[in-house]
């Protein structure tokens, strides 16, 4: 629809970028980094993600619109279905002399020239109305609406496209396995000063089929009726509410602060907060990693959402819950009970891990993670528990969450082998350190399995069971506890550290500084077969236990394990630096922690991996938040209280601020070098480490005296 | 390659050496691919009888050049209409120089791409079908070889891009050997070549790994960007391939080529 206005009014006020702590800005157009920038500037609403490709872009760009959890059946397995490109326009501008910025506070992507502006573009994905996408372009130069919906240029085989119109609305449907249906309307207004093109599009996705058009059209009608200005106002309000609960500030380190907020923004933007949320390794920012769901989601992304927006973490667990059927079937096929979640999950919950790859010496080698990396099963249970602890939602553990705890425990009970001497083992696995395959008694796997069994046993003894359609295996808390207590955990007489797996200590005692300066993909440098014979590890493995379930390990073993494994860690995984930052903070080594925290926080902004063009590393972003929360602040949810154990800050930081939601109450934590303030919008029970079991209540002010934290004002219960 | 003006020329330089026949065969194949005309030259005031017979069998005319061999050939390569040159690689590694001194001197001075033909090449007996394009990840190399790559793909040849990770170029991270390499490879091709091309990744000594790939992929020609400096501490891969490659090497001069990119790869961030 085109209108010609002749109001003669002034051009719309051109916004100036907000404060630097909330803006990711890109100047000009570097063809080499073009696709990286597209990923960085993705706008998303938890359901639909649109990479930051310019409206007029052509060769060299990699536009991608994706719907969470919607795949097509590619030859190599399920792959994100590319959605309609809804943001195209025809405009003439010099992209080398412009500024684009992503306002993290509002989720709006802006674009305007450096010199006296003749163009201003805004694009956003409506957080308050997932599926609704908006773009407004104002230009005094050549501007035309262009085609409102364009199919992706490289359409995968077996994917069909259908296009039609309903009045002035364009529709486009892409289907192949899953489906995406889009409707878009464009309004062009021309005045003496400028042409304004406004496009509103609605996209719906479905994992099984192309969504019906009628609901899409209905949502579009609502959005059009509201208009761009109202949608923008809603967008600002929606993001403001999210940041109220997810606030973070690092006084003294503005660059890191911005990088942290960048990560939190993309985690929030990539995860839906209703229905189910399939969170791929790259979220909604690109198709790399085939959009598959790994432990990245459960262990690294979920905790942040559980602590700030539990409806989103619940949606992530709904995704797992709806795939229990496939998990049960897999367990039975493998001769086990309970539920066996896949290492890589896509639409239907079956194993989506590729089965082979080309090695760097030209051979075709099997991929074993899909068969052996079983710790994912306990990771799902742990994630469910985290949601329960942060949210305080008792109905969760008697409802949706219950089978995620019980049926995973049933799997372990059937999988664990008990030897004649009574010791219990999990054999033939891969732990988080994927350099070593087919190992026995990986400490991480075993301790997490034991954790899973004990917590499931406690839950099974809680009244109010609700069973699913197939009914879970009969819970056997007595057996589960007995097996959990018998599991080998890597503790060996005469050794001060946990042995990562049986025989690890007998491997070639190579340290990473003998081969390269980490981070380094040691398997690429040394070859997979060689590195497997050494003690060099890819990422935190034993140390992940100290990070996730510190209470499962003997007191005082963190420093011993840290000193043993850190020199052997290549950090060849982007999941590693953030976790180590957290543990180094716990260990009272803040400057070392800061170095790794910076690396993790800027991983995508600096394209350290060379793969950011394919999508952002959501798990790394989650690990950064965990370093601040679990590491420096030492904040952990327990059933009835929030536990705090603050640690020294880096010298360059004046203060660290973080907000969390605990049992629905907003808690604000402000830590500086000798003081911690804890405020909440309602009284929250607090337990402070080194202060005994006494439960205190917010508001709380703690001061540090002789390396211990003491409440300045006590509100004992 | 310089833009053509009139009919581009493929210059074949021959001398009285068993490789002359292979040089003429490869030059003919390249000329056909590039829609160019062949000129055959020999430096000397007389034409040895063996060489005369070889040239006559090829069906091409020959032009004699006088003066110093290196100067004469280098001067010919500076002609605007010469698209590339084809020379033979006399000899094999018996000392510090992997090829004949004239060939090496011409390679170091040429401003035009030069194809070096080994003496025992099977390329002398078959069509030009598969081309290997090793890329080190530098923008300069990619830019220098890009015109050649597009000419060859445009002519219907299969171009395989190769990259060999070594201690200087090994990635900092590889989260998952399958997915990470897919993502890394896609972006590597997008930055340095073309995402429609096949990419082969290897790890280890570059020269050795490239030789393995040549054999595995049945390559007919290798296109390489290089710095034109064959000092002892430079161009190790080029020197190794010159001495061991079983197929012709098309060496493209690259200006301002740096040592391989660091592990982090990206020269600074423009995202602030």
XYZ file of N, CA and C in Angstrom, chain A residues 107-227:
363
model
N 16.101 -3.986 21.912
C 16.057 -5.007 20.873
C 15.794 -4.456 19.489
N 16.117 -3.184 19.265
C 15.894 -2.560 17.970
C 17.237 -2.391 17.257
N 17.279 -2.795 16.017
C 18.460 -2.642 15.174
C 18.280 -1.372 14.358
N 19.221 -0.451 14.480
C 19.169 0.831 13.792
C 20.249 0.900 12.722
N 19.988 1.803 11.783
C 20.963 2.015 10.713
C 20.811 3.436 10.209
N 21.930 4.147 10.112
C 21.881 5.458 9.486
C 23.276 5.852 9.024
N 23.372 6.785 8.056
C 24.684 7.189 7.553
C 25.465 7.984 8.590
N 26.769 8.052 8.402
C 27.626 8.808 9.309
C 27.466 10.305 9.110
N 27.363 10.705 7.865
C 27.196 12.123 7.547
C 25.728 12.498 7.693
N 25.433 13.812 7.637
C 24.037 14.251 7.846
C 23.056 13.267 7.238
N 22.273 12.655 8.095
C 21.556 11.438 7.711
C 20.523 11.653 6.636
N 20.505 10.757 5.664
C 19.429 10.724 4.676
C 18.665 9.436 4.788
N 19.008 8.637 5.789
C 18.393 7.315 5.932
C 18.326 6.991 7.409
N 17.223 6.408 7.811
C 17.188 5.771 9.119
C 16.330 4.533 9.016
N 16.901 3.413 9.390
C 16.161 2.158 9.360
C 16.094 1.593 10.764
N 14.951 1.039 11.085
C 14.766 0.351 12.356
C 14.169 -1.007 12.069
N 14.652 -2.000 12.796
C 14.116 -3.352 12.631
C 14.037 -3.999 13.994
N 12.934 -4.678 14.271
C 12.856 -5.410 15.535
C 11.895 -6.581 15.426
N 12.101 -7.535 16.308
C 11.230 -8.691 16.457
C 10.467 -8.491 17.762
N 9.159 -8.510 17.705
C 8.339 -8.109 18.846
C 8.400 -9.133 19.975
N 9.106 -8.761 21.025
C 9.211 -9.672 22.159
C 7.857 -9.906 22.807
N 7.011 -8.899 22.774
C 5.689 -9.020 23.380
C 4.716 -9.796 22.496
N 5.055 -9.908 21.211
C 4.193 -10.632 20.260
C 5.063 -11.537 19.404
N 5.570 -12.617 19.970
C 6.493 -13.469 19.203
C 5.898 -13.872 17.860
N 6.695 -13.685 16.838
C 6.251 -13.957 15.473
C 6.081 -12.694 14.665
N 5.819 -11.572 15.326
C 5.611 -10.310 14.616
C 6.931 -9.587 14.441
N 7.224 -9.241 13.198
C 8.485 -8.581 12.836
C 8.169 -7.223 12.214
N 9.001 -6.246 12.507
C 8.710 -4.878 12.063
C 9.967 -4.238 11.495
N 9.776 -3.492 10.419
C 10.875 -2.691 9.871
C 10.305 -1.376 9.363
N 10.978 -0.312 9.704
C 10.637 1.012 9.189
C 11.890 1.621 8.612
N 11.800 2.056 7.347
C 12.929 2.720 6.689
C 12.466 4.099 6.253
N 13.220 5.086 6.660
C 12.953 6.468 6.257
C 14.155 6.941 5.473
N 13.924 7.418 4.247
C 15.056 7.812 3.418
C 14.692 9.018 2.574
N 15.662 9.891 2.419
C 15.479 11.016 1.506
C 16.043 10.690 0.132
N 16.706 9.533 0.022
C 17.221 9.084 -1.267
C 16.292 8.009 -1.809
N 16.757 7.314 -2.853
C 15.916 6.323 -3.512
C 15.518 5.207 -2.551
N 14.231 5.008 -2.434
C 13.716 3.956 -1.559
C 12.411 3.447 -2.137
N 12.338 2.136 -2.279
C 11.094 1.498 -2.701
C 10.888 0.254 -1.863
N 9.659 -0.160 -1.751
C 9.317 -1.243 -0.826
C 9.938 -2.571 -1.238
N 9.991 -2.864 -2.511
C 10.484 -4.165 -2.943
C 9.500 -5.271 -2.621
N 9.937 -6.497 -2.862
C 9.095 -7.659 -2.638
C 8.970 -7.908 -1.130
N 7.763 -7.940 -0.577
C 7.635 -8.050 0.887
C 8.085 -9.391 1.446
N 7.955 -10.458 0.672
C 8.366 -11.776 1.153
C 9.126 -12.469 0.037
N 10.334 -12.870 0.332
C 11.194 -13.487 -0.683
C 11.645 -14.853 -0.169
N 11.537 -15.898 -0.969
C 12.053 -17.185 -0.521
C 13.568 -17.136 -0.428
N 14.164 -17.956 0.397
C 15.633 -17.997 0.461
C 16.194 -18.379 -0.895
N 17.365 -17.826 -1.216
C 17.908 -18.026 -2.558
C 18.281 -19.484 -2.797
N 18.845 -20.127 -1.785
C 19.236 -21.525 -1.955
C 18.250 -22.391 -1.204
N 17.209 -22.802 -1.883
C 16.173 -23.586 -1.218
C 16.610 -25.048 -1.152
N 16.581 -25.634 0.019
C 17.033 -27.037 0.115
C 16.147 -27.967 -0.703
N 16.726 -29.066 -1.093
C 15.960 -30.050 -1.848
C 14.844 -30.608 -0.989
N 13.709 -30.795 -1.596
C 12.577 -31.350 -0.864
C 11.772 -30.314 -0.117
N 12.131 -29.057 -0.241
C 11.402 -27.982 0.424
C 10.570 -27.246 -0.628
N 9.306 -27.054 -0.308
C 8.387 -26.420 -1.260
C 8.042 -25.003 -0.830
N 7.745 -24.175 -1.810
C 7.365 -22.790 -1.567
C 6.021 -22.521 -2.224
N 5.201 -21.803 -1.508
C 3.896 -21.403 -2.068
C 3.707 -19.931 -1.779
N 3.280 -19.191 -2.762
C 3.076 -17.743 -2.613
C 1.679 -17.367 -3.091
N 1.073 -16.460 -2.338
C -0.218 -15.945 -2.765
C -0.509 -14.632 -2.058
N -1.577 -13.953 -2.431
C -1.956 -12.701 -1.787
C -3.384 -12.794 -1.274
N -3.628 -12.038 -0.246
C -4.984 -11.833 0.253
C -5.138 -10.316 0.385
N -5.827 -9.713 -0.550
C -5.896 -8.256 -0.563
C -4.519 -7.653 -0.748
N -4.130 -6.766 0.152
C -2.811 -6.138 0.046
C -1.768 -6.878 0.877
N -2.087 -8.056 1.333
C -1.162 -8.851 2.152
C -0.531 -9.950 1.305
N 0.776 -10.026 1.375
C 1.496 -11.102 0.697
C 1.693 -12.258 1.654
N 1.541 -13.457 1.159
C 1.780 -14.654 1.973
C 2.805 -15.538 1.292
N 3.580 -16.225 2.100
C 4.572 -17.152 1.574
C 4.710 -18.285 2.570
N 4.676 -19.469 2.059
C 4.744 -20.652 2.921
C 5.896 -21.520 2.447
N 6.730 -21.936 3.387
C 7.859 -22.813 3.089
C 7.678 -24.069 3.916
N 7.748 -25.219 3.285
C 7.467 -26.456 3.997
C 8.381 -27.576 3.510
N 8.808 -28.383 4.457
C 9.646 -29.521 4.132
C 10.067 -30.163 5.438
N 9.307 -31.121 5.954
C 9.510 -31.568 7.330
C 8.668 -30.662 8.197
N 9.273 -29.602 8.734
C 8.501 -28.544 9.383
C 8.049 -27.520 8.359
N 7.441 -26.449 8.853
C 6.974 -25.421 7.937
C 6.954 -24.049 8.583
N 7.048 -23.040 7.749
C 6.940 -21.640 8.187
C 5.981 -20.941 7.237
N 4.996 -20.274 7.827
C 4.040 -19.494 7.045
C 4.187 -18.037 7.442
N 4.294 -17.182 6.432
C 4.498 -15.761 6.674
C 3.471 -14.931 5.930
N 3.098 -13.835 6.581
C 2.236 -12.850 5.933
C 2.854 -11.486 6.176
N 2.829 -10.627 5.160
C 3.478 -9.327 5.301
C 2.684 -8.257 4.575
N 2.705 -7.089 5.165
C 2.050 -5.932 4.555
C 3.003 -4.757 4.616
N 2.995 -3.951 3.571
C 3.908 -2.824 3.465
C 3.127 -1.548 3.226
N 3.536 -0.504 3.902
C 2.951 0.819 3.690
C 4.062 1.763 3.292
N 3.873 2.466 2.175
C 4.853 3.449 1.727
C 4.229 4.825 1.765
N 4.895 5.727 2.436
C 4.414 7.102 2.540
C 5.469 8.023 1.970
N 5.069 8.900 1.077
C 6.031 9.803 0.441
C 5.668 11.239 0.757
N 6.653 12.018 1.217
C 6.471 13.437 1.435
C 7.589 14.165 0.722
N 7.618 15.473 0.870
C 8.687 16.232 0.233
C 10.039 15.875 0.816
N 10.054 15.604 2.112
C 11.343 15.352 2.759
C 11.829 13.931 2.585
N 10.910 12.985 2.630
C 11.388 11.607 2.698
C 10.315 10.628 2.265
N 10.795 9.436 1.990
C 9.910 8.289 1.769
C 10.030 7.374 2.970
N 8.910 6.910 3.446
C 8.901 6.007 4.592
C 8.248 4.699 4.159
N 8.986 3.617 4.352
C 8.453 2.278 4.059
C 8.352 1.525 5.368
N 7.155 1.139 5.694
C 6.934 0.357 6.919
C 6.447 -1.020 6.516
N 7.098 -2.018 7.067
C 6.665 -3.396 6.801
C 6.410 -4.089 8.119
N 5.273 -4.727 8.189
C 4.943 -5.586 9.320
C 4.751 -6.993 8.775
N 5.423 -7.932 9.387
C 5.321 -9.323 8.947
C 5.058 -10.202 10.157
N 4.322 -11.245 9.942
C 4.100 -12.245 10.981
C 4.534 -13.595 10.440
N 5.327 -14.315 11.215
C 5.789 -15.643 10.830
C 5.417 -16.633 11.921
N 4.832 -17.723 11.520
C 4.559 -18.835 12.417
C 5.346 -20.034 11.931
N 5.855 -20.809 12.855
C 6.574 -22.022 12.495
C 5.978 -23.215 13.196
N 6.153 -24.379 12.598
C 5.674 -25.623 13.205
C 6.629 -26.732 12.840
N 6.927 -27.564 13.811
C 7.921 -28.620 13.600
C 7.434 -29.714 12.670
N 6.119 -29.837 12.503
C 5.584 -30.994 11.772
C 4.989 -30.652 10.420
N 4.539 -29.399 10.252
C 3.848 -29.078 8.998
C 3.800 -27.572 8.815
N 3.372 -27.125 7.635
C 3.224 -25.692 7.404
C 2.029 -25.179 8.189
N 2.221 -24.158 9.006
C 1.106 -23.638 9.799
C 0.013 -23.057 8.902
N -1.199 -23.115 9.405
C -2.327 -22.550 8.672
C -2.169 -21.039 8.543
N -2.713 -20.511 7.475
C -2.553 -19.078 7.195
C -3.471 -18.206 8.037
N -4.630 -18.716 8.391
C -5.606 -17.867 9.073
C -5.064 -17.239 10.366
N -4.437 -18.013 11.256
C -3.898 -17.376 12.469
C -2.799 -16.365 12.163
N -2.026 -16.620 11.129
C -0.967 -15.681 10.741
C -1.587 -14.361 10.298
N -2.604 -14.474 9.484
C -3.294 -13.273 9.011
C -3.951 -12.526 10.162
N -4.507 -13.272 11.087
C -5.153 -12.625 12.235
C -4.137 -11.837 13.053
N -2.981 -12.431 13.307
C -1.935 -11.716 14.063
C -1.449 -10.498 13.290
N -1.342 -10.623 11.998
C -0.894 -9.489 11.188
C -1.909 -8.352 11.264
N -3.165 -8.703 11.217
C -4.205 -7.675 11.285
C -4.114 -6.907 12.599
N -3.902 -7.620 13.681
C -3.761 -6.966 14.990
C -2.559 -6.028 14.983
N -1.454 -6.518 14.453
C -0.235 -5.711 14.446
C -0.400 -4.466 13.579
N -1.016 -4.620 12.433
C -1.227 -3.465 11.556
C -2.121 -2.433 12.223
N -3.114 -2.947 12.900
C -4.035 -2.026 13.575
C -3.297 -1.211 14.648
N -2.397 -1.864 15.358
C -1.635 -1.144 16.384
C -0.707 -0.119 15.746
N -0.082 -0.464 14.664
C 0.839 0.451 14.002
C 2.253 0.329 14.550
